[in-house]
Short mmCIF file of C-alpha atoms and ligand atoms in Angstrom, two decimals:
data_model
loop_
_atom_site.label_atom_id
_atom_site.label_comp_id
_atom_site.label_asym_id
_atom_site.label_seq_id
_atom_site.Cartn_x
_atom_site.Cartn_y
_atom_site.Cartn_z
CA MET R 1 -94.13 -94.70 1.30
CA ILE R 2 -95.17 -96.58 -2.40
CA GLN R 3 -98.53 -96.11 -2.62
CA LEU R 4 -100.79 -98.29 -5.12
CA ILE R 5 -101.06 -97.14 -8.26
CA ARG R 6 -104.57 -94.67 -8.49
CA GLY R 7 -107.66 -96.61 -9.25
CA PHE R 8 -106.49 -100.26 -7.74
CA LYS R 9 -107.16 -101.32 -4.32
CA ASP R 10 -106.26 -103.32 -1.53
CA ILE R 11 -109.56 -105.40 0.28
CA LEU R 12 -108.77 -105.91 3.74
CA PRO R 13 -109.69 -108.02 6.30
CA GLY R 14 -112.39 -106.14 8.01
CA GLU R 15 -114.42 -106.79 4.71
CA VAL R 16 -112.88 -109.25 2.74
CA GLU R 17 -115.09 -111.61 5.20
CA VAL R 18 -117.92 -109.63 2.58
CA TRP R 19 -116.18 -110.35 -0.81
CA GLN R 20 -115.56 -113.88 0.58
CA GLU R 21 -119.92 -114.12 1.80
CA ILE R 22 -120.41 -113.27 -1.51
CA GLU R 23 -118.85 -115.52 -3.82
CA LYS R 24 -119.87 -118.14 -1.85
CA VAL R 25 -123.82 -116.69 -2.23
CA ALA R 26 -123.31 -116.30 -5.86
CA ARG R 27 -120.71 -119.40 -5.99
CA SER R 28 -124.08 -121.58 -4.90
CA LEU R 29 -126.57 -120.52 -7.09
CA LEU R 30 -124.71 -120.14 -10.17
CA GLU R 31 -123.16 -124.36 -9.52
CA ASP R 32 -127.19 -124.41 -8.25
CA PHE R 33 -128.41 -123.51 -12.37
CA GLY R 34 -125.36 -125.64 -13.53
CA PHE R 35 -122.68 -123.18 -14.33
CA LYS R 36 -119.37 -124.68 -14.25
CA GLU R 37 -116.39 -123.00 -12.71
CA ILE R 38 -113.64 -121.78 -15.82
CA ARG R 39 -110.21 -119.93 -15.32
CA ILE R 40 -108.86 -118.43 -17.53
CA PRO R 41 -105.82 -116.05 -17.71
CA ILE R 42 -105.21 -112.50 -16.90
CA MET R 43 -103.42 -112.39 -20.13
CA GLU R 44 -104.35 -112.29 -23.48
CA ARG R 45 -103.31 -111.73 -27.34
CA THR R 46 -104.39 -107.81 -27.66
CA GLU R 47 -106.68 -109.25 -31.51
CA LEU R 48 -108.92 -110.91 -29.19
CA PHE R 49 -110.38 -108.32 -27.42
CA LYS R 50 -110.45 -105.87 -30.67
CA ARG R 51 -112.22 -108.26 -32.44
CA SER R 52 -114.74 -109.38 -29.92
CA ILE R 53 -115.20 -105.93 -28.43
CA GLY R 54 -115.02 -103.62 -31.03
CA GLU R 55 -112.73 -101.27 -32.44
CA ASP R 56 -114.47 -98.80 -31.67
CA THR R 57 -115.93 -98.89 -28.33
CA ASP R 58 -114.17 -96.89 -25.18
CA ILE R 59 -113.37 -99.57 -24.06
CA VAL R 60 -110.57 -100.90 -26.23
CA GLU R 61 -109.90 -97.34 -27.89
CA LYS R 62 -108.74 -95.54 -24.79
CA GLU R 63 -108.73 -98.28 -21.62
CA MET R 64 -107.34 -101.24 -21.67
CA TYR R 65 -103.84 -101.98 -20.54
CA THR R 66 -102.15 -102.81 -23.36
CA PHE R 67 -98.37 -102.97 -23.81
CA PRO R 68 -95.53 -105.59 -26.42
CA ASP R 69 -93.91 -107.61 -24.32
CA ARG R 70 -90.81 -109.06 -24.27
CA LYS R 71 -90.26 -110.10 -27.71
CA GLY R 72 -92.46 -106.96 -28.59
CA ASP R 73 -96.25 -109.46 -29.12
CA LEU R 74 -99.32 -106.84 -28.11
CA VAL R 75 -100.96 -108.16 -25.43
CA THR R 76 -103.58 -107.07 -23.07
CA LEU R 77 -104.65 -106.98 -19.77
CA ARG R 78 -108.63 -108.47 -19.84
CA PRO R 79 -110.70 -105.62 -19.77
CA GLU R 80 -113.85 -108.40 -19.52
CA ALA R 81 -114.11 -111.90 -19.75
CA THR R 82 -116.39 -112.59 -22.58
CA ALA R 83 -114.01 -112.97 -25.21
CA SER R 84 -111.71 -114.89 -23.47
CA ILE R 85 -114.20 -117.50 -22.98
CA CYS R 86 -115.04 -117.85 -26.34
CA ARG R 87 -111.65 -117.91 -27.04
CA ALA R 88 -111.62 -121.31 -24.71
CA TYR R 89 -114.60 -122.83 -26.23
CA ILE R 90 -113.71 -122.23 -29.11
CA GLN R 91 -109.56 -123.77 -28.93
CA HIS R 92 -110.56 -126.92 -26.44
CA LYS R 93 -113.49 -127.66 -29.08
CA LEU R 94 -115.73 -127.60 -25.96
CA TYR R 95 -118.79 -128.05 -27.95
CA THR R 96 -117.68 -131.75 -29.05
CA SER R 97 -119.34 -133.30 -25.92
CA ASP R 98 -122.07 -131.14 -25.92
CA PRO R 99 -122.25 -127.49 -27.49
CA VAL R 100 -124.29 -126.40 -24.56
CA GLN R 101 -122.22 -125.28 -21.58
CA LYS R 102 -123.15 -122.87 -19.10
CA LEU R 103 -119.40 -121.32 -17.63
CA TYR R 104 -118.97 -119.16 -14.60
CA MET R 105 -115.59 -117.69 -13.86
CA VAL R 106 -114.66 -114.95 -10.94
CA GLY R 107 -111.25 -112.59 -11.27
CA PRO R 108 -110.26 -109.35 -11.81
CA MET R 109 -110.76 -107.14 -14.67
CA PHE R 110 -109.08 -103.90 -15.81
CA ARG R 111 -109.56 -100.40 -17.19
CA ARG R 112 -108.42 -97.65 -17.59
CA GLU R 113 -111.05 -95.68 -16.76
CA ARG R 114 -111.38 -92.49 -14.76
CA PRO R 115 -111.42 -93.77 -10.88
CA GLN R 116 -114.98 -92.40 -8.55
CA LYS R 117 -117.24 -93.99 -6.76
CA GLY R 118 -117.57 -97.74 -7.86
CA ARG R 119 -115.64 -96.92 -10.44
CA TYR R 120 -112.01 -98.88 -10.37
CA ARG R 121 -108.78 -99.61 -12.93
CA GLN R 122 -108.41 -103.14 -11.36
CA PHE R 123 -112.25 -104.42 -10.16
CA TYR R 124 -113.69 -108.01 -9.98
CA GLN R 125 -115.92 -109.43 -12.33
CA ILE R 126 -118.41 -112.61 -11.81
CA ASP R 127 -118.94 -113.92 -14.97
CA ALA R 128 -121.51 -116.37 -16.65
CA GLU R 129 -122.08 -117.39 -20.16
CA VAL R 130 -124.10 -119.94 -22.02
CA PHE R 131 -123.23 -121.27 -24.78
CA GLY R 132 -125.77 -123.33 -27.20
CA VAL R 133 -129.15 -121.99 -26.70
CA GLN R 134 -130.82 -120.45 -28.89
CA SER R 135 -133.92 -119.58 -26.91
CA GLY R 136 -134.82 -116.57 -25.13
CA LEU R 137 -135.44 -118.15 -22.08
CA VAL R 138 -131.91 -118.75 -21.31
CA ASP R 139 -131.94 -114.49 -20.64
CA VAL R 140 -134.83 -114.56 -18.76
CA GLN R 141 -132.86 -117.22 -16.53
CA LEU R 142 -129.62 -115.31 -16.39
CA ILE R 143 -131.78 -112.20 -15.48
CA PHE R 144 -133.83 -113.90 -13.24
CA LEU R 145 -130.09 -115.91 -11.14
CA LEU R 146 -129.50 -111.95 -10.91
CA VAL R 147 -131.99 -110.24 -9.52
CA THR R 148 -131.87 -113.79 -7.13
CA LEU R 149 -128.69 -113.07 -6.33
CA CYS R 150 -128.99 -109.23 -5.13
CA ALA R 151 -131.92 -110.03 -2.81
CA ARG R 152 -129.82 -113.18 -1.43
CA LEU R 153 -127.51 -110.43 -0.84
CA ASN R 154 -130.08 -107.77 0.80
CA ILE R 155 -129.65 -105.04 -1.87
CA GLN R 156 -132.46 -103.08 -2.51
CA ASP R 157 -133.82 -100.72 -4.77
CA VAL R 158 -132.13 -102.94 -8.42
CA GLU R 159 -133.88 -102.36 -11.80
CA ALA R 160 -133.83 -104.66 -14.60
CA HIS R 161 -133.21 -102.61 -18.15
CA LEU R 162 -134.00 -104.41 -20.87
CA ASN R 163 -133.44 -103.59 -24.14
CA SER R 164 -133.24 -105.87 -27.67
CA LEU R 165 -130.48 -105.39 -30.19
CA GLY R 166 -131.58 -106.93 -33.29
CA CYS R 167 -129.71 -109.17 -35.19
CA PRO R 168 -128.19 -108.56 -38.38
CA GLN R 169 -130.94 -108.87 -40.19
CA CYS R 170 -132.89 -105.50 -39.01
CA ARG R 171 -129.57 -103.70 -38.19
CA PRO R 172 -129.36 -102.08 -41.93
CA ARG R 173 -132.33 -100.40 -41.59
CA PHE R 174 -131.86 -99.33 -38.66
CA ARG R 175 -129.01 -97.95 -39.05
CA SER R 176 -129.76 -96.54 -41.93
CA ALA R 177 -132.38 -94.34 -40.39
CA LEU R 178 -129.39 -93.74 -37.39
CA THR R 179 -127.13 -92.47 -39.57
CA ASP R 180 -129.42 -90.19 -41.53
CA PHE R 181 -130.31 -88.68 -38.28
CA LEU R 182 -126.78 -88.22 -36.94
CA SER R 183 -126.30 -86.64 -39.89
CA SER R 184 -129.20 -83.86 -38.11
CA VAL R 185 -127.28 -83.35 -35.28
CA SER R 186 -123.41 -83.87 -36.30
CA GLU R 187 -123.08 -80.20 -34.91
CA LYS R 188 -124.07 -80.99 -31.17
CA LEU R 189 -121.86 -84.15 -31.34
CA CYS R 190 -118.22 -84.59 -30.21
CA ALA R 191 -115.37 -85.44 -32.16
CA ASP R 192 -115.50 -89.18 -31.11
CA CYS R 193 -118.99 -89.83 -32.23
CA ILE R 194 -118.06 -88.00 -35.84
CA ARG R 195 -115.26 -89.94 -36.26
CA ARG R 196 -117.37 -93.32 -35.18
CA ARG R 197 -120.65 -91.94 -37.04
CA GLU R 198 -119.96 -93.76 -40.24
CA ARG R 199 -117.69 -96.95 -38.99
CA ASN R 200 -120.12 -97.92 -36.74
CA PRO R 201 -123.50 -95.19 -35.86
CA LEU R 202 -124.77 -97.71 -32.86
CA ARG R 203 -122.00 -96.64 -30.73
CA VAL R 204 -122.94 -92.87 -30.94
CA LEU R 205 -126.01 -94.17 -28.84
CA ASP R 206 -123.66 -94.86 -25.97
CA CYS R 207 -121.40 -91.77 -25.64
CA LYS R 208 -121.72 -90.29 -22.23
CA VAL R 209 -121.01 -86.68 -22.86
CA PRO R 210 -124.21 -85.00 -21.78
CA SER R 211 -124.48 -82.52 -24.71
CA CYS R 212 -124.41 -85.48 -27.08
CA ARG R 213 -126.79 -87.18 -24.82
CA ALA R 214 -129.28 -83.98 -24.73
CA ALA R 215 -128.79 -84.64 -28.71
CA LEU R 216 -129.23 -88.13 -28.97
CA ALA R 217 -132.77 -88.14 -26.69
CA THR R 218 -134.66 -88.66 -30.60
CA ALA R 219 -132.60 -90.95 -32.20
CA PRO R 220 -134.56 -93.68 -33.86
CA ALA R 221 -134.45 -96.94 -30.92
CA VAL R 222 -133.49 -100.36 -32.77
CA LEU R 223 -136.30 -101.62 -30.20
CA ASP R 224 -138.70 -100.21 -33.30
CA TYR R 225 -137.04 -101.94 -35.95
CA LEU R 226 -136.91 -105.28 -35.15
CA CYS R 227 -137.53 -107.45 -37.59
CA ASP R 228 -140.05 -110.21 -37.12
CA ASP R 229 -138.11 -113.43 -35.10
CA CYS R 230 -136.46 -110.72 -32.91
CA ARG R 231 -139.85 -108.85 -32.12
CA ALA R 232 -141.56 -112.03 -31.33
CA ASP R 233 -138.04 -113.02 -29.16
CA PHE R 234 -138.11 -109.88 -27.21
CA ASP R 235 -142.14 -110.44 -26.42
CA ALA R 236 -141.12 -113.50 -24.89
CA VAL R 237 -138.87 -112.34 -22.87
CA THR R 238 -141.07 -110.03 -21.87
CA GLU R 239 -143.45 -111.79 -21.32
CA THR R 240 -141.39 -115.16 -19.22
CA LEU R 241 -139.91 -111.93 -16.72
CA ALA R 242 -143.69 -111.21 -15.77
CA HIS R 243 -144.53 -114.66 -15.30
CA LEU R 244 -141.70 -115.08 -13.03
CA GLY R 245 -142.79 -111.50 -11.26
CA ILE R 246 -139.76 -109.79 -12.42
CA THR R 247 -140.64 -106.56 -13.10
CA CYS R 248 -138.16 -104.59 -15.61
CA VAL R 249 -137.85 -101.74 -17.69
CA VAL R 250 -137.69 -101.27 -21.25
CA ASP R 251 -134.90 -99.16 -22.08
CA LYS R 252 -134.78 -97.96 -26.18
CA GLN R 253 -131.63 -96.26 -24.88
CA LEU R 254 -129.12 -99.50 -23.48
CA VAL R 255 -127.31 -100.14 -25.99
CA ARG R 256 -124.11 -101.56 -23.42
CA GLY R 257 -120.48 -100.32 -24.08
CA LEU R 258 -119.36 -103.61 -26.09
CA ASP R 259 -120.29 -104.01 -29.73
CA TYR R 260 -120.79 -108.46 -29.79
CA TYR R 261 -124.35 -107.96 -28.64
CA THR R 262 -127.60 -109.37 -30.55
CA ARG R 263 -131.15 -109.30 -29.53
CA THR R 264 -132.10 -109.65 -25.56
CA ALA R 265 -128.99 -107.41 -24.13
CA PHE R 266 -130.03 -105.88 -20.14
CA GLU R 267 -128.72 -104.23 -16.80
CA ILE R 268 -129.26 -104.49 -13.42
CA GLN R 269 -129.06 -100.73 -12.24
CA THR R 270 -129.20 -99.33 -9.14
CA THR R 271 -129.49 -95.68 -7.49
CA SER R 272 -127.41 -95.95 -4.70
CA LEU R 273 -124.09 -95.83 -5.84
CA GLY R 274 -123.66 -92.26 -7.80
CA ALA R 275 -123.09 -91.95 -11.41
CA GLN R 276 -122.47 -95.57 -11.68
CA SER R 277 -125.59 -97.81 -11.44
CA ALA R 278 -124.98 -100.66 -13.10
CA VAL R 279 -124.65 -103.63 -10.97
CA ALA R 280 -124.71 -105.95 -13.51
CA GLY R 281 -124.73 -106.20 -17.20
CA GLY R 282 -125.23 -108.40 -20.50
CA GLY R 283 -126.49 -109.98 -23.18
CA ARG R 284 -127.02 -112.12 -26.49
CA TYR R 285 -124.13 -112.07 -28.55
CA ASP R 286 -125.12 -114.97 -31.10
CA ASN R 287 -122.63 -114.09 -33.83
CA LEU R 288 -119.54 -113.74 -31.85
CA LEU R 289 -117.91 -117.47 -31.71
CA LYS R 290 -119.07 -117.03 -35.68
CA GLU R 291 -116.81 -113.84 -35.99
CA LEU R 292 -114.04 -115.48 -33.55
CA GLY R 293 -113.03 -118.46 -35.77
CA GLY R 294 -115.61 -120.68 -34.54
CA PRO R 295 -118.35 -122.57 -34.71
CA ALA R 296 -121.73 -120.77 -35.40
CA ILE R 297 -123.39 -121.46 -32.02
CA PRO R 298 -125.19 -119.90 -30.40
CA ALA R 299 -124.88 -117.67 -26.80
CA THR R 300 -125.96 -115.92 -24.19
CA GLY R 301 -124.01 -114.17 -20.78
CA PHE R 302 -123.81 -111.58 -18.23
CA ALA R 303 -121.13 -110.04 -15.58
CA ILE R 304 -121.96 -108.52 -11.75
CA GLY R 305 -119.16 -105.93 -11.19
CA PHE R 306 -118.49 -107.67 -8.25
CA ASP R 307 -117.11 -104.31 -6.30
CA ARG R 308 -120.07 -102.54 -6.83
CA LEU R 309 -122.41 -105.91 -5.16
CA ALA R 310 -119.67 -105.35 -2.39
CA GLU R 311 -120.82 -101.46 -1.88
CA LEU R 312 -124.39 -102.06 -1.39
CA ALA R 313 -124.58 -105.87 -0.31
CA GLY R 314 -126.28 -105.65 2.93
CA LEU R 315 -123.30 -107.47 4.63
CA ASN R 316 -122.29 -106.78 7.86
CA ALA R 317 -118.03 -107.46 8.00
CA SER R 318 -118.78 -107.82 11.56
CA ASP R 319 -120.75 -110.51 11.69
CA LEU R 320 -119.21 -112.55 9.20
CA VAL R 321 -115.29 -112.38 11.08
CA GLN R 322 -113.94 -115.67 12.35
CA LYS R 323 -113.04 -114.97 15.75
CA PRO R 324 -110.65 -117.31 17.67
CA ASP R 325 -112.24 -120.77 19.75
CA LEU R 326 -109.76 -120.01 22.80
CA PHE R 327 -107.42 -118.10 24.13
CA LEU R 328 -104.30 -120.02 25.71
CA ALA R 329 -102.82 -117.56 28.57
CA ALA R 330 -99.76 -119.74 29.16
CA LEU R 331 -96.72 -118.68 31.97
CA GLY R 332 -93.04 -119.84 32.61
CA PRO R 333 -91.42 -121.99 30.21
CA GLU R 334 -92.84 -125.24 30.77
CA GLY R 335 -96.41 -122.94 30.30
CA ARG R 336 -95.44 -121.48 27.53
CA SER R 337 -93.89 -124.43 25.77
CA LEU R 338 -96.91 -126.80 26.04
CA ALA R 339 -99.73 -124.15 25.20
CA PHE R 340 -97.60 -123.90 21.90
CA ASN R 341 -97.58 -127.82 21.48
CA TRP R 342 -101.42 -127.36 22.06
CA VAL R 343 -101.54 -124.83 19.52
CA CYS R 344 -100.95 -126.31 17.14
CA LYS R 345 -102.85 -129.80 17.85
CA LEU R 346 -105.89 -127.68 18.20
CA GLY R 347 -106.27 -125.60 14.90
CA LEU R 348 -105.49 -129.47 13.18
CA GLU R 349 -109.01 -130.34 14.88
CA GLY R 350 -110.89 -127.03 13.84
CA ILE R 351 -109.94 -125.02 16.77
CA ARG R 352 -108.98 -121.37 16.21
CA THR R 353 -106.24 -120.99 19.05
CA GLU R 354 -104.14 -117.83 19.96
CA MET R 355 -101.74 -117.80 22.31
CA ASP R 356 -99.17 -114.83 23.13
CA PHE R 357 -95.66 -116.37 21.91
CA GLY R 358 -93.95 -113.81 24.54
CA ASN R 359 -93.18 -113.20 28.67
CA SER R 360 -97.00 -111.46 29.35
CA SER R 361 -97.81 -111.18 32.50
CA LEU R 362 -101.50 -112.48 33.13
CA LYS R 363 -103.24 -109.94 33.45
CA ALA R 364 -101.81 -108.42 29.38
CA GLN R 365 -102.59 -112.00 27.79
CA MET R 366 -106.05 -111.38 29.27
CA LYS R 367 -106.59 -108.27 28.40
CA ARG R 368 -105.50 -109.70 24.89
CA ALA R 369 -107.86 -112.76 24.35
CA ASP R 370 -110.92 -110.01 25.10
CA LYS R 371 -109.46 -107.90 22.64
CA LEU R 372 -109.78 -110.86 19.92
CA GLY R 373 -113.23 -111.41 21.35
CA CYS R 374 -111.75 -115.54 22.55
CA ALA R 375 -114.95 -117.10 23.47
CA TYR R 376 -112.62 -119.19 26.25
CA VAL R 377 -109.64 -118.67 28.09
CA LEU R 378 -106.89 -121.20 29.21
CA ILE R 379 -105.21 -120.74 32.55
CA LEU R 380 -101.29 -122.86 32.03
CA GLY R 381 -99.18 -121.68 34.67
CA ASP R 382 -96.83 -123.54 37.47
CA ASN R 383 -99.96 -124.50 39.91
CA GLU R 384 -102.16 -126.20 36.93
CA ILE R 385 -99.02 -127.74 35.48
CA LYS R 386 -99.03 -129.49 39.17
CA THR R 387 -102.36 -130.27 39.88
CA GLY R 388 -102.55 -131.85 36.13
CA ALA R 389 -105.69 -130.00 35.24
CA ALA R 390 -106.50 -126.83 33.26
CA ILE R 391 -109.14 -124.72 33.69
CA VAL R 392 -111.62 -123.72 30.48
CA ARG R 393 -113.51 -120.73 31.08
CA ASP R 394 -116.50 -119.40 28.54
CA MET R 395 -115.68 -115.83 28.59
CA GLN R 396 -119.68 -114.76 28.44
CA THR R 397 -121.16 -117.36 30.67
CA LYS R 398 -118.38 -117.42 32.89
CA GLU R 399 -118.46 -120.59 33.42
CA GLN R 400 -115.60 -123.03 34.31
CA PHE R 401 -115.08 -126.35 33.20
CA SER R 402 -111.86 -128.37 34.48
CA ILE R 403 -109.64 -130.65 32.03
CA PRO R 404 -106.96 -132.91 33.06
CA LEU R 405 -104.02 -132.44 31.63
CA PRO R 406 -103.25 -135.83 29.19
CA ASP R 407 -106.96 -135.20 27.97
CA ILE R 408 -106.23 -131.52 26.86
CA ILE R 409 -107.38 -132.24 23.27
CA GLN R 410 -110.42 -134.22 22.81
CA GLY R 411 -111.88 -131.91 26.13
CA ILE R 412 -110.95 -129.08 25.05
CA LYS R 413 -113.17 -129.72 21.84
CA LYS R 414 -116.18 -131.13 23.96
CA VAL R 415 -116.04 -127.72 25.53
CA ILE R 416 -116.29 -126.06 22.76
CA ARG R 417 -118.50 -128.01 20.62
CA GLN R 418 -120.48 -128.79 22.91
P1 HAM X 1 -119.86 -104.69 -18.51
O1 HAM X 1 -121.04 -104.07 -18.95
O2 HAM X 1 -118.88 -104.17 -19.36
O3 HAM X 1 -119.70 -106.45 -19.40
O4 HAM X 1 -119.48 -104.91 -17.05
C1 HAM X 1 -120.34 -105.81 -16.32
C2 HAM X 1 -120.11 -105.35 -15.27
O5 HAM X 1 -118.32 -105.05 -14.02
C3 HAM X 1 -120.78 -103.86 -15.46
O6 HAM X 1 -122.30 -103.70 -14.46
C4 HAM X 1 -120.39 -102.58 -13.76
O7 HAM X 1 -120.69 -103.43 -12.31
C5 HAM X 1 -118.93 -103.61 -13.51
N1 HAM X 1 -118.12 -102.79 -13.58
C6 HAM X 1 -117.62 -102.44 -15.76
N2 HAM X 1 -116.37 -101.02 -15.22
C7 HAM X 1 -115.92 -101.58 -14.16
C8 HAM X 1 -115.12 -100.40 -13.63
N3 HAM X 1 -114.41 -99.43 -14.21
N4 HAM X 1 -114.96 -100.34 -11.60
C9 HAM X 1 -116.20 -101.03 -11.55
N5 HAM X 1 -117.05 -102.01 -11.70
C10 HAM X 1 -116.61 -102.16 -13.46
C11 HAM X 1 -119.06 -106.66 -19.60
O8 HAM X 1 -117.82 -106.67 -18.88
C12 HAM X 1 -119.35 -108.30 -20.38
N6 HAM X 1 -118.44 -108.83 -20.42
C13 HAM X 1 -121.26 -108.88 -19.60
C14 HAM X 1 -121.22 -109.93 -20.64
C15 HAM X 1 -120.86 -111.07 -20.31
N7 HAM X 1 -122.19 -109.60 -21.45
C16 HAM X 1 -121.99 -111.38 -22.02
N8 HAM X 1 -121.73 -111.73 -21.14
#
């Protein structure tokens, strides 16, 4: 039997209801805050991700599903959405009507990481991006949205972690302090860190190897090297978060796994998911649009790990599963033919109706109605056809209603919708 690819998964009925509910809550929250949906392709030119996420990141170096298409062009299954949304914003010149655009998308991403709880090779993100606003207040609003979404989904034990990654103004001084530090601990670093040390020293700070983590515990932090503007921006962000009553942890070691960030970077972390602590992550990326050949427009955004949200959400799939309204227990060829006609008509009226398409006995049909959790059952046999009226029974209260056959659709609607 052919099985799923490792790290990929099916989301089956009984679980999918939780996903639908999360998506509904997230969409409604984002749309209440003015976000518009954008749909982007699942595959892009590899170059787009290399240039935006960064050549020295784990994602680009080790995790992308990249292959030549049949003409030899290198294409990649998207590992994230920010790069594609930026490409679309630039390509369709969305900034000409208004540089300020608030966009969101929901969909699958692909990273060939080692699968474990909360980490998959095809996973889903709810991604939101805001273009055209320089103020750190938007970063605060994004964190506020994430915290609100977690609260609406009954997710407890979440904490907002926050750092500033500075700007091209403050980076050189920090970079030189970090390079000096890395030389002093170089014998303790892994091969990846040694390689990245010269090309992209900030990446070293994101290394997950335990011995590197230990060696880097006393590394200089960008936060201590911010220029005046970045410092003022970060202070305004933390103060505004405090005004909104959002407690956040200033985490000097938070550098994120993608290269494009400037200034505020954040993660929503939880203690309930084992090693995979980040439910969502994001931050400001003021230079990316320009680096991709677009206008110099600032931007900020986040992505939520949908799979992780589904594992954490205090939602019960059984409360969300929609049960049938009615079971038509029909007997005999005439009864079954009439019942089939009604099943189709009732479906169009939004009454979820089931019937048995075989020759089962009344007892077997009643058993099935019970198994499906149908709220009402209608019995239609020779007797009902002869008398011209059917009985609908409320399975919970055991109340019974007689409905004349010529008015059956309206009669059922009245009983069920009462
Ligand atoms: P990211 O931190 O790489 O950021 O991913 C965001 C979230 O996606 C993570 O916090 C995590 O919940 C989820 N995630 C990542 N990898 C996996 C995986 N293998 N399995 C399950 N969940 C996963 C970004 O993707 C940026 N594009 C966020 C952003 C938007 N920054 C600015 N705008």
